[in-house]
Tab-separated table of C-alpha atoms in Angstrom:
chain	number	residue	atom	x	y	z
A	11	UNK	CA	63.476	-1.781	55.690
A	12	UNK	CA	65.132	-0.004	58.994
A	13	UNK	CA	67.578	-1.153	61.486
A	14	UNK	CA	66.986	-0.120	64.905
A	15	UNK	CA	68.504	-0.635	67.773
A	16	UNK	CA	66.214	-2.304	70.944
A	17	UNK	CA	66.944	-2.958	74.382
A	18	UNK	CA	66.479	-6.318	76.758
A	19	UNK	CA	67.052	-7.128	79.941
A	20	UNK	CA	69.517	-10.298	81.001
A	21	UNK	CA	66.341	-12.546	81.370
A	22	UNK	CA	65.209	-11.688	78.425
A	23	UNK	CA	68.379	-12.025	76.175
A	24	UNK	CA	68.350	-15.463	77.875
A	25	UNK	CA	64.934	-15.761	76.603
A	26	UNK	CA	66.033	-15.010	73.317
A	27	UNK	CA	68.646	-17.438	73.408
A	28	UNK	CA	67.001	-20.309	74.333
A	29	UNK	CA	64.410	-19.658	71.529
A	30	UNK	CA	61.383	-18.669	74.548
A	31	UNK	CA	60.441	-14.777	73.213
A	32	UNK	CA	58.994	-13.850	69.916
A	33	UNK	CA	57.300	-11.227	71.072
A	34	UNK	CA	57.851	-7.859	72.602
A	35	UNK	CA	55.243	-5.213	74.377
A	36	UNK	CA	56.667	-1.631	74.108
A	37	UNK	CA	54.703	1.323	75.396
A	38	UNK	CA	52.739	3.342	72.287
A	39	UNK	CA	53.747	6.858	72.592
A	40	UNK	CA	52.023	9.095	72.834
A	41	UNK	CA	49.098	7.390	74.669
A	42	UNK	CA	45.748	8.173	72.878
A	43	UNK	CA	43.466	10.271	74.556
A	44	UNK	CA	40.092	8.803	75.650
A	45	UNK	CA	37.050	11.351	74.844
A	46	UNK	CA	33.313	10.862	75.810
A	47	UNK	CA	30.599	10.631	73.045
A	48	UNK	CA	29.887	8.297	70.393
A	49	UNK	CA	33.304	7.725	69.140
A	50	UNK	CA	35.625	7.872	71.907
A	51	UNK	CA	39.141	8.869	71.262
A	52	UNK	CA	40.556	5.183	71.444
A	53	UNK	CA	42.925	3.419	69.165
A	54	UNK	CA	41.954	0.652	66.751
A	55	UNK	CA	43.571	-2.361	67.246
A	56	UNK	CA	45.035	-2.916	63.661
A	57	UNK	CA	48.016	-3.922	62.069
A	58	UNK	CA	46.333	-0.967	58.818
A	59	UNK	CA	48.788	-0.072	56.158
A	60	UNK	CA	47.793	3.136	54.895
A	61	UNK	CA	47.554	3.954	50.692
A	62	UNK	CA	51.139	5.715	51.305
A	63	UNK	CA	52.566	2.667	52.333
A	64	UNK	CA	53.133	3.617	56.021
A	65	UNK	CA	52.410	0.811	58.080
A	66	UNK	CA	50.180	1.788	61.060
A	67	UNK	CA	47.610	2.626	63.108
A	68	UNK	CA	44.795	4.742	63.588
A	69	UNK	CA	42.776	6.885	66.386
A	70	UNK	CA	39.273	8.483	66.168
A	71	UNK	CA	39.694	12.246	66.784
A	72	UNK	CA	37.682	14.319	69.729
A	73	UNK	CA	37.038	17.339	67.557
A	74	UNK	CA	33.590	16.664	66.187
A	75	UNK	CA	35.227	18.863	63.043
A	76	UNK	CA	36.487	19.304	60.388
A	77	UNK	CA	35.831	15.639	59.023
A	78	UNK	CA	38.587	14.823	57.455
A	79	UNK	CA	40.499	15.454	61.391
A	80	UNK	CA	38.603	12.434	62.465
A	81	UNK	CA	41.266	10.041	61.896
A	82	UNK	CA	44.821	10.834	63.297
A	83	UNK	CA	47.819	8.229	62.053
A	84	UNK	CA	50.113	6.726	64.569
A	85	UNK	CA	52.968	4.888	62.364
A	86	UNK	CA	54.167	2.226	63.783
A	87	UNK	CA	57.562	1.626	64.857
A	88	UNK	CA	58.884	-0.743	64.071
A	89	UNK	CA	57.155	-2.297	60.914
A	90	UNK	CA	57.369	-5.480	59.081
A	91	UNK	CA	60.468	-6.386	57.945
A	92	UNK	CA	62.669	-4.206	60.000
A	93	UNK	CA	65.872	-5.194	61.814
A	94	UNK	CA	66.347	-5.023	65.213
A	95	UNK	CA	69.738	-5.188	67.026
A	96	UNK	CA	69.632	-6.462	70.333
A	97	UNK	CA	71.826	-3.937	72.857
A	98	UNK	CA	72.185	-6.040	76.603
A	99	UNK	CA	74.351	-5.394	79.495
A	100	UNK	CA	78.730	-6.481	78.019
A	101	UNK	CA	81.890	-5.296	78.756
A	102	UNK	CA	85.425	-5.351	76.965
A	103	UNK	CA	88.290	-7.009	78.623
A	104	UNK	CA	90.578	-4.434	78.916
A	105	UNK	CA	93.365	-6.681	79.896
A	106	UNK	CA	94.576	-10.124	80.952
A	107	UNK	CA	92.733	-11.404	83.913
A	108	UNK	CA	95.858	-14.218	84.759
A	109	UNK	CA	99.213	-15.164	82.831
A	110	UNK	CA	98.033	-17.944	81.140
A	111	UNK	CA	94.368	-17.205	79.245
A	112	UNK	CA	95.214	-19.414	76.218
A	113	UNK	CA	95.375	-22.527	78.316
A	114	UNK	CA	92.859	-22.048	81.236
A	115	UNK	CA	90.404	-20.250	78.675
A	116	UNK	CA	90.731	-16.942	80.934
A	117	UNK	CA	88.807	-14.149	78.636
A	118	UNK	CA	91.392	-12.050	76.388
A	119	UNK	CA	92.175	-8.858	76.186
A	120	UNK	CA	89.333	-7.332	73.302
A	121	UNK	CA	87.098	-9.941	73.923
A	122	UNK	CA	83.352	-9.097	74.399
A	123	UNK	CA	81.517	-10.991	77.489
A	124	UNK	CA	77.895	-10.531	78.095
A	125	UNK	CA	75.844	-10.797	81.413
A	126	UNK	CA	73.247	-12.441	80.478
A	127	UNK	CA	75.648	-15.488	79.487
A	128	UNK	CA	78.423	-15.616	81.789
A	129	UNK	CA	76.046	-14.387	85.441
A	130	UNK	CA	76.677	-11.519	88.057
A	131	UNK	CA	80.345	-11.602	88.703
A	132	UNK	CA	83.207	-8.454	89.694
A	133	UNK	CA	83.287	-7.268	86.532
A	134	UNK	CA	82.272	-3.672	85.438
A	135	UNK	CA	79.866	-3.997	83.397
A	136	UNK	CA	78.458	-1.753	81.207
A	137	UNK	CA	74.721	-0.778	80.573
A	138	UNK	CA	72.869	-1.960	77.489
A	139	UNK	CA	72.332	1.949	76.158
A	140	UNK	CA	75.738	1.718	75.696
A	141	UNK	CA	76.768	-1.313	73.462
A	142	UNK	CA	77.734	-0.674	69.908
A	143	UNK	CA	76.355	-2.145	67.240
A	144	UNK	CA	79.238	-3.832	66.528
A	145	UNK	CA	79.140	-5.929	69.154
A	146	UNK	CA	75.548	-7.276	68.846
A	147	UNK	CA	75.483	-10.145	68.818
A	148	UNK	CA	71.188	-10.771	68.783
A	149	UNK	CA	68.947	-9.656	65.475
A	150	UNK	CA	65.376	-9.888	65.156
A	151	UNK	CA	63.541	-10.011	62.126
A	152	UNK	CA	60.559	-7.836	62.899
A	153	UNK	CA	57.147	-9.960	61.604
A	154	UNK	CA	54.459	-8.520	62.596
A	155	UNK	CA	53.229	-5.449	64.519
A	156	UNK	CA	49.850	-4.541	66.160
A	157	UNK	CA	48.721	-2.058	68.667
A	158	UNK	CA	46.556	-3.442	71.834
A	159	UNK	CA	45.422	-2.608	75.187
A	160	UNK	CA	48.082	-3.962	77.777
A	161	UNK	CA	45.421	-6.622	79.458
A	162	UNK	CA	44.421	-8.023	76.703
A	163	UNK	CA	47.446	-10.116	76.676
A	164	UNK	CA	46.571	-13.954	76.567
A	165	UNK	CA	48.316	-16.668	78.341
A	166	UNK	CA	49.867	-17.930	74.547
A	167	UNK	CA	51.092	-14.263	74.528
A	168	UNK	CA	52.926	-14.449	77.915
A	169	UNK	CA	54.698	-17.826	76.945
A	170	UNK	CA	55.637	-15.523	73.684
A	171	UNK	CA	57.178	-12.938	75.826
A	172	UNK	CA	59.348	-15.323	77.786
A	173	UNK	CA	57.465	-15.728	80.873
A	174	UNK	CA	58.080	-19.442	82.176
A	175	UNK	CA	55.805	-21.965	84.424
A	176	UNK	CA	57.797	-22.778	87.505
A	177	UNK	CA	55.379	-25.230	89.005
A	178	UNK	CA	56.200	-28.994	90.792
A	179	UNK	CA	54.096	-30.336	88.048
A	180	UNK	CA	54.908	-29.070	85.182
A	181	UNK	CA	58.615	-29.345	86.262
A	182	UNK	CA	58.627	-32.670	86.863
A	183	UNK	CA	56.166	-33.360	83.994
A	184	UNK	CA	56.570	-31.213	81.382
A	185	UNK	CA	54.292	-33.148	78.863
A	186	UNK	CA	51.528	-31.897	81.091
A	187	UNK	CA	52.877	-28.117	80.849
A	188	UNK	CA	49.656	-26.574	78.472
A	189	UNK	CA	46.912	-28.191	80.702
A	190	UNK	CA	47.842	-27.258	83.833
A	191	UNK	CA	48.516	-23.666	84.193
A	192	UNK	CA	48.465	-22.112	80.376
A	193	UNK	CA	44.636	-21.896	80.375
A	194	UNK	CA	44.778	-20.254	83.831
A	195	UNK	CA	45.740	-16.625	85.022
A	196	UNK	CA	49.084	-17.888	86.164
A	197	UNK	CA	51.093	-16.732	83.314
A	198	UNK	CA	49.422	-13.562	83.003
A	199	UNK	CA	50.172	-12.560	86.452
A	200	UNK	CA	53.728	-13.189	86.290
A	201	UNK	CA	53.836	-11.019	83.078
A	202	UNK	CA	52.024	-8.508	84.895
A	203	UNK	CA	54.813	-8.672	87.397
A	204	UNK	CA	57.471	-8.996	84.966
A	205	UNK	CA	56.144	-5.422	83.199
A	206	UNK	CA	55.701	-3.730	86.366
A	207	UNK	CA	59.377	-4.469	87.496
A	208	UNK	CA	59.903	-1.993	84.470
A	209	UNK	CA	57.331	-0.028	83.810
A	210	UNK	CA	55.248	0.611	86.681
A	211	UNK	CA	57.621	3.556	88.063
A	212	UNK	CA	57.006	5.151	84.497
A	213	UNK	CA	53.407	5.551	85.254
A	214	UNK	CA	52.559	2.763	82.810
A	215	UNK	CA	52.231	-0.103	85.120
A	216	UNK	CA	49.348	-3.114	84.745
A	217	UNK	CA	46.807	-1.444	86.405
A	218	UNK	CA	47.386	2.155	84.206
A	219	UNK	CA	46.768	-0.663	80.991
A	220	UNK	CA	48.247	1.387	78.619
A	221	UNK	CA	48.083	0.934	74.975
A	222	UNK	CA	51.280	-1.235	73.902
A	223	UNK	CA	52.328	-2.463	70.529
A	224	UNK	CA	53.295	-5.834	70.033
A	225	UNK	CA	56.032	-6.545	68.061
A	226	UNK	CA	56.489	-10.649	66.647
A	227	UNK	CA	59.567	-10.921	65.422
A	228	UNK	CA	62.539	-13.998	64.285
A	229	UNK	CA	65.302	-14.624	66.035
A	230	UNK	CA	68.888	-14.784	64.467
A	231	UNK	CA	71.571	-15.397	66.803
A	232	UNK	CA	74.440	-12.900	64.787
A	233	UNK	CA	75.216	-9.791	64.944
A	234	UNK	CA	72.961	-7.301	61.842
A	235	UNK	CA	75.922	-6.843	59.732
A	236	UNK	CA	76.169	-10.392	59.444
A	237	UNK	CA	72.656	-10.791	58.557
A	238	UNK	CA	72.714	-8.426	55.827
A	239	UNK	CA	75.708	-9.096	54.420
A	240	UNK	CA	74.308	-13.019	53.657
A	241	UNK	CA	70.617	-11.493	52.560
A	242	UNK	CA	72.992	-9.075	49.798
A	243	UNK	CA	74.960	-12.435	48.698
């Protein structure tokens, strides 16, 4: 088992939160690259775990030899059973916003505030790259990981990634929420939009449909060392 650090976005840590994402799409790097012939060089779509143990993936090589260069390994990262800890946008109170923060509930100085939770305000905030472990305060159990094609995505797999219906049906009747637009291409395209947003500059936007893995994962709202400590216990 590793611990590893990820980062999310402020609508995604909401996501998190509110128990919407279980699933992440992270570009596979480095890209495999596609070859003509009767085995082209693209990656199975496979969760393998190879006789060392290594849990991974596999290509099928261009170079018609030597055999045994057919096959080229791509571990996976993360794997099963990993630890992730969440890094979003925080800052540190530095010091006492008014004169009376133990009455009016005014943050303290040391206290740790996060964007996603308390909204755009004056604060400086800092980015995500940047929070310590420390104060985490997200870890996901990794699951499950798999490698796909970025389009093959399904609409259950957009609802998995956080993507939400905002419709005047299924607002106002959310019993009806499946049927109407989860069979449909409606949350597809706003995860499209939601991945271009961040990865489209990149050169891996929706149209590119780059290979991604998917990471499933549990959500425990604590920081890692908590989580640990209680799993040594």
């Amino acid at each position: 088992m590793t611990d590893r650090p990820i980062l999310f976005s402020s609508p995604m840590i909401q996501a998190l939160l509110e128990g919407r994402k279980t699933h992440t799409r992270r570009i596979l790097k480095p890209q495999p690259t596609a070859c003509g012939g009767k085995f082209p060089g693209a990656i199975y779509e496979s969760d393998y775990s190879w006789p060392t143990g290594k849990h991974g993936c596999f290509t099928v090589s261009c170079k018609p030899h030597p055999p045994e260069s057919y096959l080229k390994a791509y571990p996976l990262k993360p794997a099963p059973g990993d630890l992730l800890w969440v890094r979003e946008t925080w800052a540190r109170i530095e010091e006492v916003e008014c004169g009376c923060s133990e009455i009016c509930g005014c943050p303290q100085v040391g206290e740790v505030r996060y964007r996603a939770t308390v909204g755009d305000d004056e604060r400086r905030w800092k980015p995500s790259i940047f929070m310590p472990r420390k104060y985490s305060r997200i870890t996901l159990e990794v699951t499950n990981v798999r490698v796909e094609l970025l389009q093959k995505i399904s609409a259950k797999d957009a609802v998995s990634e956080g993507v939400q219906l905002k419709h005047w049906i299924t607002g106002n009747y959310p019993e009806h929420d499946i049927g109407v637009e989860r069979e449909g291409e409606v949350l597809r395209n706003k995860f499209r939009n939601l991945w271009n947003t961040l990865n489209e500059s990149r050169g891996f936007g929706w149209n590119a449909n780059p290979w991604v893995t998917v990471t499933e994962f549990k959500v425990h709202r604590c920081n890692i060392n908590e989580l640990t400590s209680k799993a040594v216990a």
